[in-house]
Coordinates of C-alpha atoms and ligand atoms in Angstrom, one line a residue:
M1 CA -21.1 13.1 18.0
S2 CA -22.0 16.6 16.9
K3 CA -25.6 18.0 15.7
Y4 CA -23.6 19.6 12.9
W5 CA -22.7 16.4 11.4
T6 CA -24.4 14.5 8.7
P7 CA -25.7 11.0 9.3
L8 CA -22.7 9.9 6.9
A9 CA -20.2 11.7 8.9
S10 CA -21.6 10.3 12.1
S11 CA -21.6 6.9 10.9
L12 CA -17.9 6.7 9.7
E13 CA -15.4 4.7 11.4
P14 CA -12.1 6.6 10.3
Y15 CA -8.8 4.9 9.5
V16 CA -6.1 5.4 12.1
P17 CA -2.6 5.9 10.6
G18 CA 0.5 4.5 12.1
E19 CA 1.9 7.1 14.6
Q20 CA 4.4 9.8 13.4
P21 CA 5.7 10.7 17.3
K22 CA 7.4 13.9 17.8
D23 CA 8.4 13.2 21.5
K24 CA 11.7 11.6 20.6
T25 CA 13.7 10.1 18.0
Y26 CA 12.6 6.5 17.3
I27 CA 13.7 3.6 15.1
K28 CA 10.8 4.0 12.8
L29 CA 9.7 0.4 11.8
N30 CA 5.9 1.1 11.9
T31 CA 4.7 2.7 8.8
N32 CA 6.3 0.9 6.0
E33 CA 8.4 4.0 4.7
N34 CA 11.7 3.3 2.8
P35 CA 14.9 3.8 5.1
Y36 CA 16.6 5.5 2.1
P37 CA 16.2 9.0 0.9
P38 CA 14.3 9.6 -2.5
S39 CA 16.1 9.7 -5.7
P40 CA 18.5 12.9 -5.7
K41 CA 17.2 13.7 -9.3
A42 CA 13.7 13.9 -7.9
L43 CA 14.6 16.2 -5.2
E44 CA 16.4 18.2 -7.9
A45 CA 13.5 18.4 -10.2
M46 CA 11.5 19.5 -7.2
K47 CA 13.8 22.2 -6.2
E48 CA 13.7 23.6 -9.8
A49 CA 9.8 23.4 -9.8
A50 CA 9.5 25.7 -6.7
N51 CA 9.4 28.9 -8.8
A52 CA 7.3 31.6 -9.9
D53 CA 5.0 29.3 -11.8
L54 CA 3.6 28.2 -8.6
R55 CA 1.2 31.0 -8.9
L56 CA -0.5 29.0 -11.8
Y57 CA -2.7 26.0 -11.2
P58 CA -0.9 22.7 -11.9
D59 CA -1.9 20.6 -14.9
P60 CA -5.2 18.9 -14.1
T61 CA -4.6 15.9 -16.4
C62 CA -1.2 15.4 -14.9
E63 CA -0.2 14.8 -18.5
E64 CA 3.6 14.6 -18.0
L65 CA 3.4 12.1 -15.3
V66 CA 0.7 10.1 -16.8
Q67 CA 2.9 10.0 -19.9
A68 CA 6.1 9.0 -17.9
A69 CA 4.1 6.2 -15.9
A70 CA 2.6 4.8 -19.2
N71 CA 6.0 4.7 -21.0
Y72 CA 7.4 2.9 -17.9
Y73 CA 5.0 -0.1 -18.2
G74 CA 4.5 0.3 -22.2
L75 CA 0.8 1.2 -21.8
S76 CA -1.0 4.0 -23.4
P77 CA -1.7 7.2 -21.5
K78 CA -5.5 6.3 -21.7
Q79 CA -4.9 3.2 -19.6
T80 CA -2.8 5.5 -17.0
F81 CA -4.0 7.7 -14.0
A82 CA -2.1 9.7 -11.4
G83 CA -3.4 11.0 -8.1
N84 CA -2.6 12.3 -4.8
G85 CA -1.3 9.1 -3.1
S86 CA -2.8 5.6 -3.9
D87 CA -5.2 6.1 -0.8
E88 CA -7.0 8.7 -3.0
L89 CA -7.1 6.5 -5.9
L90 CA -8.5 3.8 -3.8
A91 CA -11.3 6.2 -2.6
F92 CA -12.0 7.3 -6.2
A93 CA -12.1 3.4 -7.3
F94 CA -14.7 2.3 -4.6
A95 CA -16.8 5.1 -5.6
A96 CA -16.4 4.5 -9.5
F97 CA -16.5 0.7 -9.5
F98 CA -18.0 -0.9 -6.6
D99 CA -21.7 -1.8 -6.5
P100 CA -23.3 -0.7 -3.4
A101 CA -26.2 -3.0 -4.3
R102 CA -23.8 -6.1 -3.8
P103 CA -21.1 -7.0 -1.2
V104 CA -17.6 -6.1 -2.3
L105 CA -15.0 -8.7 -1.6
F106 CA -11.7 -8.5 0.2
P107 CA -9.7 -10.8 2.5
D108 CA -10.5 -10.9 6.4
I109 CA -6.8 -9.8 6.9
T110 CA -6.1 -6.8 4.8
Y111 CA -5.5 -3.1 4.5
S112 CA -7.4 -1.8 7.0
F113 CA -8.5 1.3 4.9
Y114 CA -10.7 -0.7 2.6
K115 CA -13.5 -1.0 5.4
V116 CA -13.3 2.7 5.8
Y117 CA -13.9 3.4 2.0
A118 CA -16.6 0.9 1.8
K119 CA -18.5 2.6 4.5
L120 CA -18.0 6.1 3.2
C121 CA -19.3 4.8 -0.2
G122 CA -22.2 2.9 1.5
I123 CA -20.8 -0.5 0.4
T124 CA -21.0 -3.6 2.4
P125 CA -17.9 -5.7 2.7
K126 CA -17.9 -9.4 2.5
L127 CA -14.7 -10.7 4.2
I128 CA -13.1 -13.6 2.7
P129 CA -11.2 -15.6 5.4
L130 CA -7.5 -16.2 4.6
D131 CA -6.5 -19.8 5.2
E132 CA -4.4 -21.0 8.3
Q133 CA -1.2 -19.9 6.4
F134 CA -2.5 -16.7 5.7
Q135 CA -2.8 -17.7 1.9
V136 CA -5.6 -16.1 -0.2
P137 CA -8.4 -18.7 -1.3
I138 CA -8.6 -17.8 -4.8
D139 CA -11.8 -19.9 -5.7
Q140 CA -13.6 -18.1 -2.8
F141 CA -13.6 -14.7 -4.8
A142 CA -16.5 -15.5 -7.0
G143 CA -20.2 -15.4 -7.0
D144 CA -22.8 -12.6 -7.0
H145 CA -20.8 -9.6 -5.7
G146 CA -20.2 -6.0 -6.5
G147 CA -16.4 -6.1 -7.1
M148 CA -13.2 -7.1 -5.1
I149 CA -10.0 -5.8 -3.9
L150 CA -6.7 -7.4 -2.9
P151 CA -3.4 -6.1 -2.0
N152 CA -0.6 -7.9 -3.8
P153 CA 1.6 -8.6 -1.7
N154 CA -1.3 -8.5 1.0
A155 CA -0.6 -6.3 4.1
P156 CA -0.1 -6.8 6.8
T157 CA 0.7 -10.5 6.0
A158 CA 3.5 -9.7 3.3
I159 CA 2.5 -12.7 1.2
L160 CA 2.6 -12.6 -2.4
I161 CA -0.2 -13.9 -4.8
P162 CA 1.5 -15.2 -8.0
L163 CA 0.5 -13.9 -11.3
D164 CA -1.3 -16.9 -12.4
Q165 CA -3.5 -16.6 -9.5
V166 CA -4.3 -13.1 -10.5
R167 CA -5.4 -14.3 -13.7
K168 CA -7.8 -16.9 -12.2
L169 CA -9.5 -14.0 -10.4
L170 CA -9.7 -12.0 -13.5
E171 CA -11.2 -14.7 -15.7
A172 CA -13.7 -15.9 -12.9
N173 CA -15.1 -12.5 -12.5
P174 CA -15.2 -10.9 -16.1
D175 CA -18.5 -8.8 -15.2
R176 CA -16.9 -7.2 -12.0
V177 CA -13.7 -4.9 -11.5
V178 CA -10.9 -6.6 -9.8
I179 CA -8.6 -4.3 -8.2
I180 CA -4.8 -5.1 -7.2
D181 CA -3.4 -2.8 -4.8
E182 CA 0.3 -3.1 -5.5
A183 CA 1.9 -0.8 -2.9
Y184 CA 4.5 -3.5 -2.1
I185 CA 4.9 -5.3 -5.7
D186 CA 8.4 -3.7 -6.3
F187 CA 10.0 -5.8 -3.5
G188 CA 9.9 -9.0 -5.1
G189 CA 6.4 -9.5 -7.0
E190 CA 5.5 -9.5 -10.6
S191 CA 3.2 -6.8 -11.4
A192 CA -0.3 -7.5 -12.9
V193 CA 0.1 -4.3 -15.0
K194 CA 1.3 -6.5 -17.9
L195 CA -2.2 -8.1 -17.8
V196 CA -3.9 -4.8 -18.2
P197 CA -4.2 -5.0 -22.1
E198 CA -5.9 -8.5 -21.8
Y199 CA -8.4 -7.9 -18.9
P200 CA -10.8 -4.9 -19.3
N201 CA -11.9 -5.5 -15.6
L202 CA -8.4 -5.1 -14.0
L203 CA -7.5 -2.1 -12.2
V204 CA -4.0 -2.1 -10.8
I205 CA -2.9 0.5 -8.1
Q206 CA 0.7 1.6 -7.2
T207 CA 2.2 4.2 -5.1
L208 CA 5.5 6.0 -5.1
S209 CA 5.3 6.0 -1.1
K210 CA 7.3 2.8 -0.7
S211 CA 9.4 1.4 -3.2
R212 CA 10.5 5.0 -4.5
S213 CA 10.8 6.6 -0.8
L214 CA 8.3 9.4 -1.5
A215 CA 5.6 8.8 1.1
G216 CA 5.7 12.6 2.1
L217 CA 5.0 13.6 -1.7
R218 CA 1.8 11.6 -2.1
V219 CA 1.8 10.2 -5.5
G220 CA -0.4 7.1 -6.5
L221 CA -0.9 5.6 -9.9
A222 CA -3.4 3.4 -11.5
F223 CA -3.4 1.2 -14.4
G224 CA -6.4 -0.1 -16.4
S225 CA -8.5 -0.5 -19.5
E226 CA -9.8 2.9 -20.9
E227 CA -13.0 2.6 -19.6
L228 CA -11.9 2.2 -16.0
I229 CA -9.4 5.3 -16.3
D230 CA -12.5 7.1 -17.9
G231 CA -14.3 5.9 -14.8
L232 CA -11.6 7.5 -12.3
N233 CA -11.8 10.8 -14.2
R234 CA -15.4 11.0 -13.7
I235 CA -15.0 10.8 -9.9
K236 CA -12.0 12.8 -9.8
N237 CA -13.5 15.6 -11.9
S238 CA -16.6 15.5 -9.6
F239 CA -14.3 16.0 -6.4
N240 CA -11.0 17.8 -7.2
S241 CA -9.7 18.5 -10.6
Y242 CA -6.4 19.6 -9.4
T243 CA -5.2 16.7 -7.1
M244 CA -1.5 16.9 -7.8
D245 CA 0.5 19.9 -7.3
R246 CA 3.3 21.2 -9.5
L247 CA 6.3 20.0 -7.2
A248 CA 4.6 16.3 -6.8
L249 CA 4.2 16.2 -10.6
R250 CA 7.8 17.1 -11.3
G251 CA 9.4 14.9 -8.6
A252 CA 7.3 11.9 -9.5
V253 CA 8.5 12.0 -13.2
A254 CA 12.0 12.3 -12.3
A255 CA 11.7 9.6 -9.5
L256 CA 10.2 7.2 -12.4
Q257 CA 13.1 8.1 -14.7
D258 CA 15.7 7.1 -12.1
E259 CA 15.5 3.4 -12.8
A260 CA 19.4 2.8 -11.6
Y261 CA 18.4 4.4 -8.1
F262 CA 15.1 2.5 -7.8
Q263 CA 16.8 -0.8 -8.5
E264 CA 19.6 -0.1 -6.2
T265 CA 17.5 1.1 -3.1
T266 CA 14.8 -1.7 -3.7
A267 CA 17.7 -4.6 -4.0
K268 CA 18.9 -3.1 -0.5
V269 CA 15.8 -3.5 1.1
V270 CA 15.2 -6.9 -0.1
A271 CA 18.7 -8.0 0.9
T272 CA 18.3 -6.8 4.4
R273 CA 14.7 -8.4 4.5
D274 CA 16.1 -11.8 3.7
G275 CA 18.8 -11.5 6.2
I276 CA 16.4 -10.4 9.1
I277 CA 13.9 -13.1 8.3
A278 CA 16.7 -15.8 8.9
S279 CA 17.8 -14.1 12.1
L280 CA 14.2 -14.0 13.3
K281 CA 13.7 -17.7 12.6
E282 CA 16.8 -18.5 14.5
L283 CA 15.1 -16.8 17.7
G284 CA 12.2 -18.9 17.5
F285 CA 9.9 -16.5 15.6
I286 CA 7.2 -17.5 13.0
V287 CA 7.8 -15.1 10.1
T288 CA 5.6 -15.2 7.0
D289 CA 7.2 -15.6 3.5
S290 CA 7.5 -11.6 2.8
K291 CA 7.9 -10.6 -0.6
A292 CA 7.3 -6.9 0.7
N293 CA 9.4 -4.1 2.6
F294 CA 8.0 -5.4 6.0
L295 CA 7.7 -8.6 8.1
L296 CA 4.8 -10.1 10.0
I297 CA 6.2 -11.9 12.9
S298 CA 4.9 -13.8 15.9
H299 CA 6.7 -15.8 18.9
P300 CA 5.1 -18.7 20.4
S301 CA 6.1 -17.8 23.9
Y302 CA 6.1 -14.0 24.1
S303 CA 3.1 -11.7 23.7
A304 CA 3.1 -9.4 20.8
A305 CA 1.3 -6.6 22.6
D306 CA 4.0 -6.9 25.4
L307 CA 6.9 -6.9 22.8
F308 CA 5.3 -3.9 21.0
K309 CA 5.1 -1.8 24.4
Q310 CA 8.6 -2.9 25.2
L311 CA 10.2 -2.1 22.0
R312 CA 8.7 1.3 22.1
E313 CA 10.1 1.9 25.4
Q314 CA 13.5 0.9 24.0
G315 CA 13.0 3.5 21.2
I316 CA 11.9 1.2 18.6
L317 CA 8.5 1.7 16.9
V318 CA 6.7 -1.3 15.2
R319 CA 3.0 -1.7 14.4
Y320 CA 0.8 -3.8 16.4
F321 CA -2.9 -4.5 15.3
N322 CA -5.3 -5.7 18.1
S323 CA -7.4 -7.3 15.4
P324 CA -8.6 -11.1 15.2
R325 CA -6.1 -13.6 14.1
I326 CA -3.2 -11.4 14.1
D327 CA -3.3 -10.0 17.6
N328 CA -0.3 -12.1 18.6
Y329 CA 1.8 -10.7 15.6
L330 CA 4.0 -7.5 15.0
R331 CA 4.3 -5.9 11.7
V332 CA 7.9 -4.6 11.3
T333 CA 9.2 -2.5 8.3
V334 CA 12.5 -3.4 6.9
G335 CA 14.9 -0.6 7.7
T336 CA 18.7 -0.1 7.1
D337 CA 21.2 -2.9 8.1
E338 CA 22.1 -0.7 11.1
E339 CA 18.5 -0.1 12.2
M340 CA 17.5 -3.8 11.8
A341 CA 20.9 -5.0 13.7
Q342 CA 19.6 -2.7 16.6
F343 CA 16.0 -4.1 16.5
L344 CA 17.2 -7.5 16.8
K345 CA 20.0 -6.4 19.7
V346 CA 16.9 -5.3 21.7
L347 CA 14.7 -7.9 20.7
K348 CA 17.1 -10.6 21.9
R349 CA 17.4 -8.8 25.1
L350 CA 13.6 -8.7 25.7
I351 CA 13.1 -12.5 24.9
G352 CA 16.1 -13.4 27.1
A353 CA 18.0 -14.9 24.0
Ligands
PLP1 C1 0.8 2.2 2.1 C2 -0.4 1.6 1.5 C3 -1.3 2.3 0.5 C4 -1.3 3.7 0.8 O1 -0.2 4.4 -0.2 P1 -0.3 5.8 -0.5 O2 0.1 6.1 -1.6 O3 0.9 6.4 0.6 O4 -1.5 6.6 0.1 C5 -2.2 1.7 0.0 N1 -2.3 0.4 0.1 C6 -1.7 -0.4 1.1 C7 -1.9 -1.9 0.8 C8 -0.8 0.3 1.6 O5 0.1 -0.7 2.6

């Protein structure tokens, strides 16, 4: 606490990002980064963009990137928005669309940043419990509320909500904005972007951080009806008109245009994931049906908190959340085949298998 802080600053409970340790080299399976490098074409585009034009401000409308993202999904640029990481887009969307006079709905087990944005925007969350199998109870996302947000696949459960269920959410809540956070959709899900022309209350948020290996660049995209995109622009231009720098704009366009590389690297992550799921089940682990680039795992006979510590000592970082219902689970990012082989080897030793 500080006497210089506003009541708002004092009241916040900031998000704690997964660690990026510098003490030694770990096999890093803790922040859902992609194990493969970004598209070589994206790197090349950024090198070219590192030129004298950096003395000039970037394009505040991010026109080239918005057009590329719109083309990718067959939408209009008026239905498309780009920003500095999807975390920034989420903050804008909370401020633009969620009514502070009513509770905003999200699952009890979900991306922990949502609570933080809610607090920042003076919004009261209403947590809807996932069922015993961590499935989203779609019918309970209804009633008198100020809007809702769900990641799809959910994090950290990795479980996908099928598109017909997303459609149900949109139809049951026509007067409220439904945000679908698709940070992991490219690893086996069907995107709700194709529903944008049908549902004016749908906002889909995506990121280049996971499936396009660009977490370090900070690029997020949003897709929705023209009125929702206008709403995001109102908040953005009341906060920071130049959210995206020249290098990020060029790199993101080149990444979106390199479809072959994107398909190849996401397919590799999916293949590795499906292999490791089978191996973990053989060791007696409970593993959710992951459609993301990470796994949520638990062993009936071993404490997740202990395994987390022991893995760390052995040079393998995973994520442990000391939160209700998932405090005996580990979230494990899917790395390369070599990294996952090492993870399995250490894990087998730890559980004496
Ligand atoms: C990683 C993640 C984000 C944030 O992505 P950035 O674009 O890197 O800010 C948003 N939502 C969920 C559910 C995530 O896991």
